[in-house]
PDB file of C-alpha atoms in Angstrom:
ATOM      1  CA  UNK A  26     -20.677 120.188 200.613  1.00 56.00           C
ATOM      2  CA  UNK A  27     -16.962 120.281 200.347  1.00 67.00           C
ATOM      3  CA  UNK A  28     -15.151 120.887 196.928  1.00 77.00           C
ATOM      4  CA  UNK A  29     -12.987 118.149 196.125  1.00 78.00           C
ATOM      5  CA  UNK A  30      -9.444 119.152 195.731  1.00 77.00           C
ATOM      6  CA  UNK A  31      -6.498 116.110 194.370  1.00 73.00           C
ATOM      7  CA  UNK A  32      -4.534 115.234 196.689  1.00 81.00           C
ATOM      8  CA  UNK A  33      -1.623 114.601 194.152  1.00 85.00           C
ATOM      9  CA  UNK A  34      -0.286 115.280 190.931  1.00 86.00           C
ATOM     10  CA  UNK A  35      -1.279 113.980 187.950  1.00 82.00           C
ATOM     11  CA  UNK A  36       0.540 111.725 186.440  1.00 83.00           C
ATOM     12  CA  UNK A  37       2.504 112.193 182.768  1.00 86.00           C
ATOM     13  CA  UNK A  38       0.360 111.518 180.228  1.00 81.00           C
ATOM     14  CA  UNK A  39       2.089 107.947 178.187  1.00 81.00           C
ATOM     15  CA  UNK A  40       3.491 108.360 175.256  1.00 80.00           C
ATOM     16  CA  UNK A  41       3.482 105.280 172.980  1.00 86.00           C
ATOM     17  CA  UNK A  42       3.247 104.982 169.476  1.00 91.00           C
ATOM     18  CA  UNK A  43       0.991 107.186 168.429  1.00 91.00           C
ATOM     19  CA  UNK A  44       1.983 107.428 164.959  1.00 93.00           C
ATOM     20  CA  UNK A  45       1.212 103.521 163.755  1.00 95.00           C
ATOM     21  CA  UNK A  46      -1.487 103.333 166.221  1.00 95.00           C
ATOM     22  CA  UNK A  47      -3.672 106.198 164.201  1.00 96.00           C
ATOM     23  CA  UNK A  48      -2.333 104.432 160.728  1.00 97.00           C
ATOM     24  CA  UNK A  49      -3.421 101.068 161.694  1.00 97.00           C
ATOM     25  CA  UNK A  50      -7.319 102.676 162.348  1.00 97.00           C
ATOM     26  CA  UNK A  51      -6.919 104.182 159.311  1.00 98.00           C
ATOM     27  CA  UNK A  52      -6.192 101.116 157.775  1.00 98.00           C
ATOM     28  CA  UNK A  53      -8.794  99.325 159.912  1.00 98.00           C
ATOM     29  CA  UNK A  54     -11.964 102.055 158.831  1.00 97.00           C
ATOM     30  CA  UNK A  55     -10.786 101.130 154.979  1.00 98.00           C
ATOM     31  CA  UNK A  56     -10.843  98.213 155.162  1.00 98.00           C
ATOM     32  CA  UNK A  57     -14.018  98.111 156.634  1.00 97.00           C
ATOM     33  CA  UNK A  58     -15.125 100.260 153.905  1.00 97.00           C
ATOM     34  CA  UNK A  59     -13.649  98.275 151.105  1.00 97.00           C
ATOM     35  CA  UNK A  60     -15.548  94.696 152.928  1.00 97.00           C
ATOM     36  CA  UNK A  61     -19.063  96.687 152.817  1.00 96.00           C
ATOM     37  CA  UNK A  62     -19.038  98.023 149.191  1.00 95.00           C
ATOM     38  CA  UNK A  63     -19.744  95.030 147.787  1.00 95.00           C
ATOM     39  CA  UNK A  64     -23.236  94.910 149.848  1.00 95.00           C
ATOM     40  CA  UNK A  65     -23.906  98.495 148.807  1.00 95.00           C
ATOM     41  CA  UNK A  66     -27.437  97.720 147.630  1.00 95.00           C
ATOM     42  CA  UNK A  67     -28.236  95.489 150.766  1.00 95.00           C
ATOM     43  CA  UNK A  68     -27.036  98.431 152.924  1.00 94.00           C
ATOM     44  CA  UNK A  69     -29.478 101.257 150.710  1.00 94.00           C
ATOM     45  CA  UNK A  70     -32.312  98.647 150.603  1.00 95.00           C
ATOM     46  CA  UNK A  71     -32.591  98.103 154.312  1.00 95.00           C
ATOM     47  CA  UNK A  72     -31.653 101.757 155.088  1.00 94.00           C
ATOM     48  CA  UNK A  73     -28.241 101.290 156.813  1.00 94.00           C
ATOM     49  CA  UNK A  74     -26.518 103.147 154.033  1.00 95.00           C
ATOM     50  CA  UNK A  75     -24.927 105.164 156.786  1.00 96.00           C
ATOM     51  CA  UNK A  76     -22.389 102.311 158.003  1.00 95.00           C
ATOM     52  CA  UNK A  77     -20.211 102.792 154.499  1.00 95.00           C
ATOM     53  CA  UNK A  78     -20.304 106.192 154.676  1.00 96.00           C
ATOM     54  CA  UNK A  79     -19.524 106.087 158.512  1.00 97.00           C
ATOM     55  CA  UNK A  80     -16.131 103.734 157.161  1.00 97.00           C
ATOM     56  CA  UNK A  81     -15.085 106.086 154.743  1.00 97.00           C
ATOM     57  CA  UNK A  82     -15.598 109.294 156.912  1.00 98.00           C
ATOM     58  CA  UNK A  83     -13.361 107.218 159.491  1.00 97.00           C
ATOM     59  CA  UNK A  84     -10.518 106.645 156.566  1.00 97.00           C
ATOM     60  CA  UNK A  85     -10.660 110.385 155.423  1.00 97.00           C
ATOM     61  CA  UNK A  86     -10.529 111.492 159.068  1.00 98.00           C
ATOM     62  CA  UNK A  87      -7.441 109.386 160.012  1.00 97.00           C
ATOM     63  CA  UNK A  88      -5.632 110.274 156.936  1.00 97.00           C
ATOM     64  CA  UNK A  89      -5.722 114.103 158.503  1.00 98.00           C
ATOM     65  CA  UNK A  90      -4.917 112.577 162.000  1.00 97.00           C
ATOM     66  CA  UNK A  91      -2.368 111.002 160.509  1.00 97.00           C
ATOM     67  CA  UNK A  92      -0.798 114.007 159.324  1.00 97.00           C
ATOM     68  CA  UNK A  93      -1.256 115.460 162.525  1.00 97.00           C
ATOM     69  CA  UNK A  94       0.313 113.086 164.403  1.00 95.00           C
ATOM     70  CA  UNK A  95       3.722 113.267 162.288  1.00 95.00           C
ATOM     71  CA  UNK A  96       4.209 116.412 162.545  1.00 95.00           C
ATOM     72  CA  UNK A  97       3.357 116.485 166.452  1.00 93.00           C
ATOM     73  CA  UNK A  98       5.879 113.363 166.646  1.00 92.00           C
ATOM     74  CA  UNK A  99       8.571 115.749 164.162  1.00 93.00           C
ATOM     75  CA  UNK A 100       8.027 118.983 166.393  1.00 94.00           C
ATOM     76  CA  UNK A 101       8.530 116.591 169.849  1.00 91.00           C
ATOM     77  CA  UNK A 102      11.571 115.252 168.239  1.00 91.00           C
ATOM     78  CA  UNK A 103      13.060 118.834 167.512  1.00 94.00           C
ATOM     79  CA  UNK A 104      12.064 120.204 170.465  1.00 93.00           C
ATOM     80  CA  UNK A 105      14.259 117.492 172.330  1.00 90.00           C
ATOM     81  CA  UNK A 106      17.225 117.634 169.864  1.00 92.00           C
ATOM     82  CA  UNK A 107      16.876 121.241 170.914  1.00 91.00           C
ATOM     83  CA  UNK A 108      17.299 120.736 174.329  1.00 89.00           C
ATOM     84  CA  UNK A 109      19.695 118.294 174.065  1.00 88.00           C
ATOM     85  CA  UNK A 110      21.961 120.462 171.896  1.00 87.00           C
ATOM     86  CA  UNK A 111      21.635 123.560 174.111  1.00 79.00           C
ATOM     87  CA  UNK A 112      22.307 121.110 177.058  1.00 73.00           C
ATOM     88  CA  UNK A 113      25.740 120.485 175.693  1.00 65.00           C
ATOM     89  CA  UNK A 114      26.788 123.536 173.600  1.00 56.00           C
ATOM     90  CA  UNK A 115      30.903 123.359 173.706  1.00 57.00           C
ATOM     91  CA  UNK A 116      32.246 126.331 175.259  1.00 55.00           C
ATOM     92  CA  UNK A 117      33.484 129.697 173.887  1.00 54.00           C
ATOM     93  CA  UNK A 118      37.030 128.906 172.278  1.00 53.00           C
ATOM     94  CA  UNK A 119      36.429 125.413 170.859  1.00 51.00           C
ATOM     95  CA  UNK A 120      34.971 123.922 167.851  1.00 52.00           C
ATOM     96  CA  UNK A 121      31.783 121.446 166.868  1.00 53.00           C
ATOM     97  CA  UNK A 122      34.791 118.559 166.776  1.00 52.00           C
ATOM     98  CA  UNK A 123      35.661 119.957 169.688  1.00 53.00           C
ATOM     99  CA  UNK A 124      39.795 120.763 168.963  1.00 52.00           C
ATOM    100  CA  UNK A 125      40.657 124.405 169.870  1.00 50.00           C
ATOM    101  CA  UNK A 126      40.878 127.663 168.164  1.00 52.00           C
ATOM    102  CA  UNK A 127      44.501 127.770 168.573  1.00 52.00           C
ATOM    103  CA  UNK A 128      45.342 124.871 167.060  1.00 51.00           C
ATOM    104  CA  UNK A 129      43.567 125.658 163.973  1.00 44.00           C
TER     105      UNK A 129
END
């Protein structure tokens, strides 16, 4: 049996927006929680207590993914700025406003 090898690349990985797409689950599993609690009783009486803690695990949890993903999205943005700035340093001689030593 032969191993299978890709025949291409793989593609960039999409990059969208990651930051308001882990807020609005947040939102979403709180929600979720808040609509249950009011049916607390029902849920402990017929043993499906689980599905409001299962909501408020998901809120806590995306409140630390939501952390994460800011400061992912910050240290991507600095990175580029980095590159960007180091891509078009002025040369030796010249200032940030870029009028020349001499002149000064």
């Amino acid at each position: 049996m032969a191993k299978w090898t890709p025949k291409h690349e793989a593609p960039e990985p999409l990059e969208g927006p990651v930051v308001a797409t882990i807020t609005g689950g947040t939102i979403l599993w709180f929600v979720l929680f808040l609509v249950q609690l009011p049916f607390y009783g029902w849920f402990d009486d017929h043993g499906h207590l689980w599905w409001l803690w299962t909501c408020l695990a998901g809120a806590g949890l995306g409140l630390i993914g939501i952390w994460y993903v800011r400061g992912r999205d910050a240290a991507i943005k600095r990175a580029a700025a980095a590159a960007d700035s180091g891509a078009s340093t002025p040369s030796a001689g010249t200032d940030t406003e870029g009028t020349s030593d001499a002149t000064a």
